[in-house]
Amino acid sequence: MNWLAEVGNLLVGEPAAPSKEEQGNSIQVFASAGASSSVQCSDGSTDGAALVDSAENDLASLNLGNTDSRDGYLAEIGKVLLQPSKVSKYMGMDVTSLMSVPLFIMEPFSMLQKMAEIMEYTQLLDQADKADCQFERLALVAAFLVSPFGAAERTWKPFNPLLGETFELEGLGSGVRFMAEQVCEQPPVSAAHAENEHFTYDIVSAPATKFQGNSLEVYPKGRTRISLRRSGEVFSHVPPQAKVHNLVLGRTWVDSYGSFIVTNTATGDKVHLEFKPCGWFGAGQHEFEGHVMDAEGNAKFAMSGKWNSYVDMAPCNPDGSAIPDAPVRRLWTCAEKPEEDHYGCTHFAWHLNSTQYLSKAPLASDSRRRADRQALQERKMTEAAAEKAALDAQQQQQHKELEQRGEQWQARWFEPAPDMQILDGEEPADVVPLWRWNGKYSSTRDSMPAGSDGWQDAVMGKGFTTIQH
């Protein structure tokens, strides 16, 4: 699945209504991340209310409004959470969902935009569709699924999408169209679909995290499927685990480690890579290695590289051993990143805040229209917090109105798929819900007049702004 969609949830959980709190003559700017009443504990219990109250009491003594930097904020949190008597209480929880999160540790992107970052290197899927060798096709699909890790090292918190929020892209590579929608609020679930003449790409993202003291384990739960047009093959993906180190003390950094698996469901061929955990003094950091194998487990190609830099492939013996002087083919190289960028973003990430290549104005529900995101991009922190509060309050009001009418919100571009077959290696439906693309977006969008700003009520939580197209 898409790692980038999970990085966005590293520092905080699903937010509720934010607030601005007065402290003396200063304004404490928060995007509150109040916890749900059902919080998963390390023992599997869900006595969330007691833990929320306990966390609020523990954090109440902190004067977070006096912190003026990301590091200062995290250090203050560490004073509470890293006390031995406190750590044991929160171990195993998504404890960060109990905290109020200041805007200065956030980035001006939504989680849906981070899902879209995997679209940067779609030429790899175009190449896979054109390749005659089934093992070369598999290797290229695997390289495509490694490529988003090139943007996965930043640890800023994006905006969690409102229910019904969308994000669309077009004009990428050879005519790629991408659409993502927030299809569920509790637990948060995002769905996305992309396609062109060579492939279709579908993902459902439902991440999980676990607090481990000064680190956070990230479990990128999801369901990713890629279909190639020419061969008709469908590929599924199991990503590696990740960990955020020095969450509240020290320099925060991200590591990814464990098994990375891509399966050709038509043939049984697999790519199995092992992402190495970072050792002492950075030994092995970012490195991975593995093989492209047939259904019987015979190695066809060796694959290696650094997940933030490049992917190489070379022929090998059936037992996986190297062939002397075998030609090495570089499948992917990470594009250069902007120098001294405040958020450490890629050029492609900043492109996601632009409408330059859209043929029509983005939907009223598009992440680009979020007034809080726009204000943060302009570094207007107080305005961003106020806009965030307004959006969340409007969404809560819409929830109440739906409940009063006895109605349920319905996703617009995706639909539940209880009849969908779960493939080998994929998470069960109770962990990652079954959703499918309903195919209505393209025809409906194409029928809209150029410049149309339709679907003004398409997002739960009205209040998105107009946008200069």
Short mmCIF file of C-alpha atoms in Angstrom, two decimals:
data_model
loop_
_atom_site.label_atom_id
_atom_site.label_comp_id
_atom_site.label_asym_id
_atom_site.label_seq_id
_atom_site.Cartn_x
_atom_site.Cartn_y
_atom_site.Cartn_z
CA MET A 1 0.00 0.00 0.00
CA ASN A 2 1.03 3.60 -0.10
CA TRP A 3 3.58 4.37 2.64
CA LEU A 4 3.08 8.10 2.16
CA ALA A 5 -0.48 7.81 3.26
CA GLU A 6 0.75 6.46 6.61
CA VAL A 7 3.56 8.92 7.27
CA GLY A 8 0.90 11.59 7.63
CA ASN A 9 -0.42 9.94 10.79
CA LEU A 10 2.93 9.50 12.54
CA LEU A 11 2.77 12.33 15.03
CA VAL A 12 -0.94 12.59 15.80
CA GLY A 13 -4.15 10.65 15.47
CA GLU A 14 -7.50 11.60 13.98
CA PRO A 15 -8.34 15.18 15.00
CA ALA A 16 -11.57 16.44 16.47
CA ALA A 17 -12.63 20.07 16.84
CA PRO A 18 -9.60 22.37 17.21
CA SER A 19 -9.41 25.39 19.48
CA LYS A 20 -7.52 28.61 20.19
CA GLU A 21 -6.74 29.00 23.86
CA GLU A 22 -5.84 32.29 25.47
CA GLN A 23 -2.80 32.15 27.76
CA GLY A 24 -1.94 35.59 29.12
CA ASN A 25 -1.28 37.92 26.24
CA SER A 26 -0.31 35.11 23.86
CA ILE A 27 -2.53 32.93 21.68
CA GLN A 28 -1.87 29.19 21.81
CA VAL A 29 -2.54 27.93 18.29
CA PHE A 30 -3.81 24.35 18.26
CA ALA A 31 -5.35 21.89 15.83
CA SER A 32 -6.80 19.75 18.59
CA ALA A 33 -6.51 16.00 18.15
CA GLY A 34 -8.99 14.90 20.78
CA ALA A 35 -9.27 11.14 21.08
CA SER A 36 -12.23 8.98 20.28
CA SER A 37 -14.15 7.55 23.20
CA SER A 38 -12.80 4.13 22.22
CA VAL A 39 -9.00 4.09 22.37
CA GLN A 40 -7.13 0.86 21.74
CA CYS A 41 -4.94 -0.11 24.69
CA SER A 42 -1.89 -2.36 24.70
CA ASP A 43 -3.90 -5.23 26.15
CA GLY A 44 -6.60 -4.88 23.51
CA SER A 45 -9.11 -3.21 25.81
CA THR A 46 -10.87 0.02 24.88
CA ASP A 47 -11.34 1.92 28.13
CA GLY A 48 -10.79 5.08 26.15
CA ALA A 49 -12.69 7.54 28.30
CA ALA A 50 -10.54 6.90 31.37
CA LEU A 51 -7.33 7.14 29.37
CA VAL A 52 -8.42 10.36 27.68
CA ASP A 53 -9.19 11.91 31.06
CA SER A 54 -5.87 10.67 32.42
CA ALA A 55 -3.94 12.05 29.46
CA GLU A 56 -5.67 15.41 29.74
CA ASN A 57 -4.74 15.59 33.43
CA ASP A 58 -1.15 14.61 32.69
CA LEU A 59 -0.80 17.26 30.00
CA ALA A 60 -2.78 20.02 31.74
CA SER A 61 0.23 21.20 33.71
CA LEU A 62 2.26 21.90 30.58
CA ASN A 63 2.46 25.46 29.29
CA LEU A 64 2.63 24.46 25.63
CA GLY A 65 1.63 27.95 24.55
CA ASN A 66 5.07 29.22 25.54
CA THR A 67 6.81 26.88 23.12
CA ASP A 68 7.73 28.56 19.87
CA SER A 69 9.17 25.65 17.93
CA ARG A 70 8.49 22.05 16.95
CA ASP A 71 11.38 20.74 19.08
CA GLY A 72 10.28 22.78 22.08
CA TYR A 73 6.75 21.45 21.86
CA LEU A 74 7.89 17.83 21.68
CA ALA A 75 10.31 18.33 24.55
CA GLU A 76 7.47 19.63 26.74
CA ILE A 77 5.35 16.59 25.89
CA GLY A 78 8.32 14.39 26.73
CA LYS A 79 8.44 15.78 30.27
CA VAL A 80 5.15 14.01 30.90
CA LEU A 81 5.11 11.00 28.63
CA LEU A 82 8.64 9.82 29.37
CA GLN A 83 8.21 9.66 33.13
CA PRO A 84 8.44 5.94 34.04
CA SER A 85 5.07 6.06 35.81
CA LYS A 86 3.43 7.51 32.68
CA VAL A 87 5.09 5.49 29.93
CA SER A 88 3.70 2.15 31.12
CA LYS A 89 0.17 3.58 31.13
CA TYR A 90 0.33 4.67 27.49
CA MET A 91 2.45 1.84 26.05
CA GLY A 92 0.79 0.21 23.09
CA MET A 93 -1.65 3.08 22.49
CA ASP A 94 -1.95 5.61 19.73
CA VAL A 95 -1.18 8.04 22.53
CA THR A 96 -0.59 10.99 20.24
CA SER A 97 -4.32 11.10 19.52
CA LEU A 98 -4.75 12.34 23.09
CA MET A 99 -2.77 15.53 22.52
CA SER A 100 -3.50 18.97 21.20
CA VAL A 101 -1.32 19.52 18.18
CA PRO A 102 0.09 22.95 17.29
CA LEU A 103 0.07 24.09 13.70
CA PHE A 104 3.82 24.58 13.67
CA ILE A 105 4.43 20.81 13.54
CA MET A 106 2.04 20.44 10.59
CA GLU A 107 2.61 20.74 6.84
CA PRO A 108 0.27 22.38 4.28
CA PHE A 109 -0.95 19.12 2.74
CA SER A 110 -3.79 16.73 3.45
CA MET A 111 -3.49 12.98 3.90
CA LEU A 112 -5.17 12.54 0.52
CA GLN A 113 -2.44 14.59 -1.12
CA LYS A 114 0.18 12.38 0.51
CA MET A 115 -1.59 9.37 -0.98
CA ALA A 116 -1.22 11.04 -4.37
CA GLU A 117 2.57 11.30 -4.00
CA ILE A 118 2.92 7.72 -5.24
CA MET A 119 1.89 9.03 -8.66
CA GLU A 120 5.23 10.77 -9.24
CA TYR A 121 6.84 7.86 -11.08
CA THR A 122 3.96 6.33 -13.04
CA GLN A 123 6.25 5.89 -16.05
CA LEU A 124 7.44 2.71 -14.31
CA LEU A 125 3.96 1.21 -14.68
CA ASP A 126 3.82 2.33 -18.31
CA GLN A 127 7.12 0.49 -18.86
CA ALA A 128 5.81 -2.58 -17.05
CA ASP A 129 2.75 -2.72 -19.28
CA LYS A 130 4.94 -2.62 -22.38
CA ALA A 131 7.45 -5.25 -21.19
CA ASP A 132 7.25 -8.74 -22.73
CA CYS A 133 8.98 -10.57 -19.85
CA GLN A 134 6.66 -11.36 -16.93
CA PHE A 135 9.51 -11.07 -14.42
CA GLU A 136 10.59 -7.70 -15.79
CA ARG A 137 6.98 -6.51 -15.45
CA LEU A 138 6.95 -7.64 -11.84
CA ALA A 139 10.27 -5.91 -11.09
CA LEU A 140 9.05 -2.63 -12.58
CA VAL A 141 5.82 -2.75 -10.55
CA ALA A 142 7.92 -3.36 -7.43
CA ALA A 143 10.19 -0.42 -8.29
CA PHE A 144 7.10 1.79 -8.63
CA LEU A 145 5.95 0.71 -5.15
CA VAL A 146 9.39 1.48 -3.69
CA SER A 147 9.52 4.93 -5.31
CA PRO A 148 7.24 6.80 -2.85
CA PHE A 149 9.70 6.00 -0.08
CA GLY A 150 11.88 8.67 -1.70
CA ALA A 151 9.56 11.24 -0.11
CA ALA A 152 8.91 9.35 3.13
CA GLU A 153 11.51 10.83 5.45
CA ARG A 154 9.73 14.00 6.46
CA THR A 155 7.80 13.82 9.75
CA TRP A 156 5.49 16.83 9.57
CA LYS A 157 1.82 16.18 10.28
CA PRO A 158 -0.59 16.73 7.37
CA PHE A 159 -4.25 17.66 7.77
CA ASN A 160 -6.53 14.68 8.30
CA PRO A 161 -9.24 14.74 5.61
CA LEU A 162 -12.82 15.64 6.40
CA LEU A 163 -15.38 12.98 5.61
CA GLY A 164 -16.11 13.33 1.90
CA GLU A 165 -13.00 15.37 1.16
CA THR A 166 -11.43 14.60 -2.23
CA PHE A 167 -8.22 15.18 -4.14
CA GLU A 168 -7.75 14.84 -7.88
CA LEU A 169 -4.87 14.91 -10.34
CA GLU A 170 -4.61 14.74 -14.09
CA GLY A 171 -2.05 15.52 -16.76
CA LEU A 172 0.55 13.27 -15.15
CA GLY A 173 2.87 11.24 -17.39
CA SER A 174 0.90 9.54 -20.16
CA GLY A 175 -2.58 10.78 -19.29
CA VAL A 176 -2.88 9.56 -15.69
CA ARG A 177 -5.98 10.54 -13.75
CA PHE A 178 -6.07 10.16 -9.96
CA MET A 179 -8.92 10.59 -7.48
CA ALA A 180 -8.92 10.04 -3.70
CA GLU A 181 -11.82 10.34 -1.26
CA GLN A 182 -12.15 10.09 2.52
CA VAL A 183 -14.77 7.35 2.76
CA CYS A 184 -14.90 6.81 6.53
CA GLU A 185 -14.21 9.00 9.56
CA GLN A 186 -14.02 6.58 12.50
CA PRO A 187 -11.87 4.67 11.93
CA PRO A 188 -10.29 6.89 9.26
CA VAL A 189 -10.27 5.19 5.86
CA SER A 190 -9.17 6.71 2.55
CA ALA A 191 -9.65 5.24 -0.91
CA ALA A 192 -7.97 6.20 -4.19
CA HIS A 193 -8.03 5.19 -7.84
CA ALA A 194 -5.75 6.06 -10.75
CA GLU A 195 -5.68 4.97 -14.37
CA ASN A 196 -4.40 5.59 -17.86
CA GLU A 197 -4.10 3.52 -21.03
CA HIS A 198 -1.51 1.23 -19.42
CA PHE A 199 -2.70 0.52 -15.85
CA THR A 200 -5.22 0.93 -13.08
CA TYR A 201 -4.19 1.51 -9.49
CA ASP A 202 -6.44 1.09 -6.43
CA ILE A 203 -5.71 1.57 -2.76
CA VAL A 204 -7.65 1.54 0.50
CA SER A 205 -5.65 2.96 3.40
CA ALA A 206 -6.46 2.28 7.08
CA PRO A 207 -3.21 2.76 9.07
CA ALA A 208 -2.56 1.79 12.68
CA THR A 209 0.06 3.07 15.13
CA LYS A 210 1.42 2.02 18.52
CA PHE A 211 3.22 4.20 21.06
CA GLN A 212 6.47 2.69 22.39
CA GLY A 213 7.79 5.39 24.70
CA ASN A 214 10.06 7.64 22.67
CA SER A 215 9.07 6.01 19.38
CA LEU A 216 5.98 5.17 17.39
CA GLU A 217 5.44 1.95 15.47
CA VAL A 218 3.55 2.45 12.21
CA TYR A 219 1.57 -0.37 10.64
CA PRO A 220 0.63 0.61 7.07
CA LYS A 221 -2.57 -1.39 6.91
CA GLY A 222 -4.16 -1.23 3.51
CA ARG A 223 -5.00 -2.92 0.26
CA THR A 224 -3.10 -2.06 -2.93
CA ARG A 225 -3.86 -3.55 -6.33
CA ILE A 226 -2.29 -2.67 -9.67
CA SER A 227 -3.65 -4.02 -12.97
CA LEU A 228 -1.73 -3.86 -16.26
CA ARG A 229 -3.91 -3.38 -19.33
CA ARG A 230 -2.01 -5.43 -21.92
CA SER A 231 -1.37 -8.58 -19.88
CA GLY A 232 -4.40 -8.31 -17.61
CA GLU A 233 -2.21 -9.19 -14.63
CA VAL A 234 -3.15 -7.97 -11.16
CA PHE A 235 -0.45 -7.25 -8.58
CA SER A 236 -0.99 -7.00 -4.82
CA HIS A 237 1.39 -5.46 -2.30
CA VAL A 238 2.37 -5.93 1.35
CA PRO A 239 4.55 -3.00 2.57
CA PRO A 240 7.18 -3.08 5.32
CA GLN A 241 6.67 -1.74 8.81
CA ALA A 242 7.95 1.68 9.83
CA LYS A 243 9.08 3.37 13.01
CA VAL A 244 9.35 7.00 14.06
CA HIS A 245 12.37 7.40 16.34
CA ASN A 246 12.84 10.12 18.96
CA LEU A 247 9.19 11.06 18.88
CA VAL A 248 9.45 13.45 21.83
CA LEU A 249 13.17 13.62 22.66
CA GLY A 250 16.01 14.04 20.18
CA ARG A 251 15.99 14.46 16.41
CA THR A 252 12.89 12.80 14.97
CA TRP A 253 13.60 10.45 12.08
CA VAL A 254 11.84 7.64 10.22
CA ASP A 255 13.06 4.12 9.51
CA SER A 256 11.36 1.42 7.47
CA TYR A 257 12.19 -2.25 7.88
CA GLY A 258 10.89 -5.76 7.29
CA SER A 259 9.37 -7.60 4.34
CA PHE A 260 8.24 -5.82 1.19
CA ILE A 261 6.23 -8.21 -1.00
CA VAL A 262 4.64 -7.80 -4.44
CA THR A 263 2.67 -10.73 -5.88
CA ASN A 264 1.55 -11.33 -9.44
CA THR A 265 -1.83 -12.88 -8.60
CA ALA A 266 -2.17 -14.32 -12.12
CA THR A 267 1.10 -16.31 -12.12
CA GLY A 268 2.12 -16.62 -8.46
CA ASP A 269 5.45 -14.88 -9.16
CA LYS A 270 6.71 -12.68 -6.33
CA VAL A 271 9.16 -9.97 -5.42
CA HIS A 272 10.37 -10.36 -1.85
CA LEU A 273 12.61 -7.57 -0.57
CA GLU A 274 13.95 -7.12 2.94
CA PHE A 275 14.25 -3.54 4.15
CA LYS A 276 17.12 -3.44 6.63
CA PRO A 277 16.64 -1.70 9.98
CA CYS A 278 19.08 1.12 10.63
CA GLY A 279 21.95 -0.05 12.85
CA TRP A 280 24.46 1.73 15.03
CA PHE A 281 25.94 4.89 13.48
CA GLY A 282 23.53 4.59 10.54
CA ALA A 283 24.75 1.19 9.35
CA GLY A 284 22.44 -0.23 6.69
CA GLN A 285 20.11 2.77 6.78
CA HIS A 286 17.69 2.87 3.82
CA GLU A 287 19.16 -0.33 2.31
CA PHE A 288 17.16 -3.24 0.94
CA GLU A 289 17.80 -6.37 -1.09
CA GLY A 290 15.84 -9.34 -2.40
CA HIS A 291 14.75 -11.22 -5.50
CA VAL A 292 12.18 -11.56 -8.24
CA MET A 293 11.04 -15.20 -8.05
CA ASP A 294 8.78 -17.49 -10.05
CA ALA A 295 5.88 -19.37 -8.51
CA GLU A 296 8.20 -22.25 -7.54
CA GLY A 297 10.58 -19.94 -5.67
CA ASN A 298 13.37 -19.87 -8.27
CA ALA A 299 15.14 -16.50 -8.38
CA LYS A 300 15.14 -14.69 -11.71
CA PHE A 301 16.56 -11.28 -10.79
CA ALA A 302 18.28 -9.82 -7.77
CA MET A 303 17.02 -6.43 -6.61
CA SER A 304 18.81 -4.00 -4.30
CA GLY A 305 19.19 -0.33 -3.53
CA LYS A 306 18.29 2.38 -1.05
CA TRP A 307 14.62 3.08 -0.63
CA ASN A 308 15.17 6.85 -0.52
CA SER A 309 17.47 6.90 -3.57
CA TYR A 310 17.39 4.13 -6.19
CA VAL A 311 16.39 0.58 -7.21
CA ASP A 312 18.74 -1.74 -9.15
CA MET A 313 18.07 -5.10 -10.82
CA ALA A 314 20.46 -7.75 -12.18
CA PRO A 315 20.11 -11.34 -13.46
CA CYS A 316 21.01 -14.01 -10.89
CA ASN A 317 21.23 -17.78 -10.47
CA PRO A 318 18.09 -19.74 -9.51
CA ASP A 319 19.37 -20.01 -5.93
CA GLY A 320 19.66 -16.21 -5.78
CA SER A 321 23.45 -16.08 -5.95
CA ALA A 322 25.08 -13.40 -8.07
CA ILE A 323 26.23 -14.01 -11.64
CA PRO A 324 29.73 -12.55 -12.12
CA ASP A 325 29.75 -9.45 -14.32
CA ALA A 326 25.97 -9.58 -14.78
CA PRO A 327 24.67 -6.27 -16.16
CA VAL A 328 22.97 -4.07 -13.57
CA ARG A 329 19.90 -2.12 -14.64
CA ARG A 330 18.77 0.91 -12.65
CA LEU A 331 14.97 0.87 -12.56
CA TRP A 332 14.37 3.99 -10.50
CA THR A 333 16.28 7.04 -9.31
CA CYS A 334 14.76 9.52 -6.89
CA ALA A 335 14.43 13.02 -8.32
CA GLU A 336 16.46 15.78 -6.71
CA LYS A 337 14.69 17.61 -3.91
CA PRO A 338 14.49 21.35 -3.30
CA GLU A 339 17.40 22.71 -1.28
CA GLU A 340 16.65 24.08 2.19
CA ASP A 341 12.90 23.48 1.87
CA HIS A 342 11.25 24.19 5.23
CA TYR A 343 9.18 21.00 5.15
CA GLY A 344 11.66 18.79 3.28
CA CYS A 345 9.13 18.28 0.48
CA THR A 346 9.82 17.13 -3.05
CA HIS A 347 9.12 19.26 -6.11
CA PHE A 348 6.26 16.88 -6.92
CA ALA A 349 4.71 17.37 -3.47
CA TRP A 350 4.52 21.14 -4.02
CA HIS A 351 2.96 20.45 -7.42
CA LEU A 352 0.07 18.82 -5.53
CA ASN A 353 -0.97 22.22 -4.16
CA SER A 354 -1.25 23.60 -7.69
CA THR A 355 -4.12 23.39 -10.20
CA GLN A 356 -1.78 24.02 -13.13
CA TYR A 357 -2.50 20.79 -14.98
CA LEU A 358 -6.21 20.40 -14.20
CA SER A 359 -8.44 20.95 -17.21
CA LYS A 360 -11.27 22.15 -14.93
CA ALA A 361 -11.44 23.72 -11.50
CA PRO A 362 -11.08 21.15 -8.70
CA LEU A 363 -14.23 19.96 -6.95
CA ALA A 364 -15.66 21.94 -4.08
CA SER A 365 -14.48 19.12 -1.82
CA ASP A 366 -10.85 19.22 -3.00
CA SER A 367 -8.05 19.41 -0.42
CA ARG A 368 -6.55 22.40 -2.21
CA ARG A 369 -9.62 24.42 -1.19
CA ARG A 370 -9.11 23.93 2.55
CA ALA A 371 -8.76 27.41 3.98
CA ASP A 372 -6.71 26.07 6.92
CA ARG A 373 -4.27 24.37 4.57
CA GLN A 374 -3.96 27.50 2.43
CA ALA A 375 -3.34 29.67 5.49
CA LEU A 376 -0.65 27.31 6.78
CA GLN A 377 1.06 27.37 3.39
CA GLU A 378 1.27 31.15 3.78
CA ARG A 379 2.53 30.64 7.39
CA LYS A 380 -0.52 32.40 8.86
CA MET A 381 -0.71 30.19 11.94
CA THR A 382 -3.53 31.85 13.89
CA GLU A 383 -5.70 32.11 10.77
CA ALA A 384 -5.02 28.44 9.94
CA ALA A 385 -6.13 27.34 13.42
CA ALA A 386 -9.31 29.41 13.23
CA GLU A 387 -10.17 28.01 9.79
CA LYS A 388 -9.51 24.48 11.02
CA ALA A 389 -11.87 25.04 13.94
CA ALA A 390 -14.59 26.33 11.62
CA LEU A 391 -14.35 23.37 9.24
CA ASP A 392 -14.49 20.78 12.02
CA ALA A 393 -17.41 22.55 13.71
CA GLN A 394 -19.32 22.57 10.43
CA GLN A 395 -18.68 18.87 9.95
CA GLN A 396 -19.88 18.07 13.45
CA GLN A 397 -23.05 20.05 12.78
CA GLN A 398 -23.68 18.10 9.59
CA HIS A 399 -23.28 14.85 11.52
CA LYS A 400 -25.96 15.99 13.95
CA GLU A 401 -28.29 16.97 11.11
CA LEU A 402 -27.88 13.57 9.47
CA GLU A 403 -28.57 11.79 12.73
CA GLN A 404 -31.70 13.85 13.30
CA ARG A 405 -32.97 12.87 9.85
CA GLY A 406 -32.01 9.23 10.41
CA GLU A 407 -29.67 9.29 7.42
CA GLN A 408 -26.14 8.05 6.81
CA TRP A 409 -23.46 9.78 4.78
CA GLN A 410 -22.60 8.05 1.50
CA ALA A 411 -19.27 8.19 -0.33
CA ARG A 412 -19.61 9.69 -3.81
CA TRP A 413 -16.87 8.08 -5.92
CA PHE A 414 -16.30 4.78 -4.09
CA GLU A 415 -18.69 2.14 -2.79
CA PRO A 416 -18.54 -0.68 -0.21
CA ALA A 417 -17.61 -4.00 -1.84
CA PRO A 418 -18.58 -6.83 0.53
CA ASP A 419 -18.33 -9.34 -2.33
CA MET A 420 -14.72 -8.45 -3.16
CA GLN A 421 -12.26 -11.36 -2.98
CA ILE A 422 -9.43 -10.92 -0.49
CA LEU A 423 -6.15 -11.98 -2.07
CA ASP A 424 -3.34 -13.89 -0.39
CA GLY A 425 -1.38 -11.66 1.96
CA GLU A 426 -4.05 -8.96 2.14
CA GLU A 427 -5.55 -7.80 5.42
CA PRO A 428 -9.03 -9.14 6.36
CA ALA A 429 -12.08 -6.94 5.87
CA ASP A 430 -12.37 -6.13 9.59
CA VAL A 431 -8.89 -4.56 9.46
CA VAL A 432 -9.06 -2.92 6.03
CA PRO A 433 -12.64 -2.38 4.84
CA LEU A 434 -13.58 -3.45 1.30
CA TRP A 435 -14.16 -0.48 -1.02
CA ARG A 436 -14.13 -0.21 -4.80
CA TRP A 437 -14.07 2.60 -7.36
CA ASN A 438 -17.59 3.08 -8.72
CA GLY A 439 -16.50 4.55 -12.06
CA LYS A 440 -18.90 7.51 -11.92
CA TYR A 441 -16.32 10.25 -11.56
CA SER A 442 -14.89 10.40 -15.07
CA SER A 443 -18.19 10.57 -16.95
CA THR A 444 -19.71 13.03 -14.50
CA ARG A 445 -16.64 15.24 -14.46
CA ASP A 446 -16.28 15.23 -18.23
CA SER A 447 -19.87 16.40 -18.62
CA MET A 448 -19.26 19.53 -16.52
CA PRO A 449 -18.67 22.78 -18.44
CA ALA A 450 -15.11 24.11 -18.39
CA GLY A 451 -14.57 26.29 -15.34
CA SER A 452 -17.55 24.79 -13.52
CA ASP A 453 -17.26 24.75 -9.74
CA GLY A 454 -19.91 22.09 -9.18
CA TRP A 455 -20.81 19.90 -6.21
CA GLN A 456 -20.81 22.69 -3.66
CA ASP A 457 -22.23 20.31 -1.04
CA ALA A 458 -19.90 17.42 -1.87
CA VAL A 459 -17.94 17.51 1.37
CA MET A 460 -19.09 16.91 4.91
CA GLY A 461 -18.14 20.07 6.76
CA LYS A 462 -18.94 22.84 4.29
CA GLY A 463 -16.70 25.85 4.21
CA PHE A 464 -14.00 25.08 1.68
CA THR A 465 -12.91 28.22 -0.13
CA THR A 466 -13.02 29.27 -3.75
CA ILE A 467 -9.75 28.78 -5.56
CA GLN A 468 -7.93 30.62 -8.30
CA HIS A 469 -7.69 28.14 -11.19
#
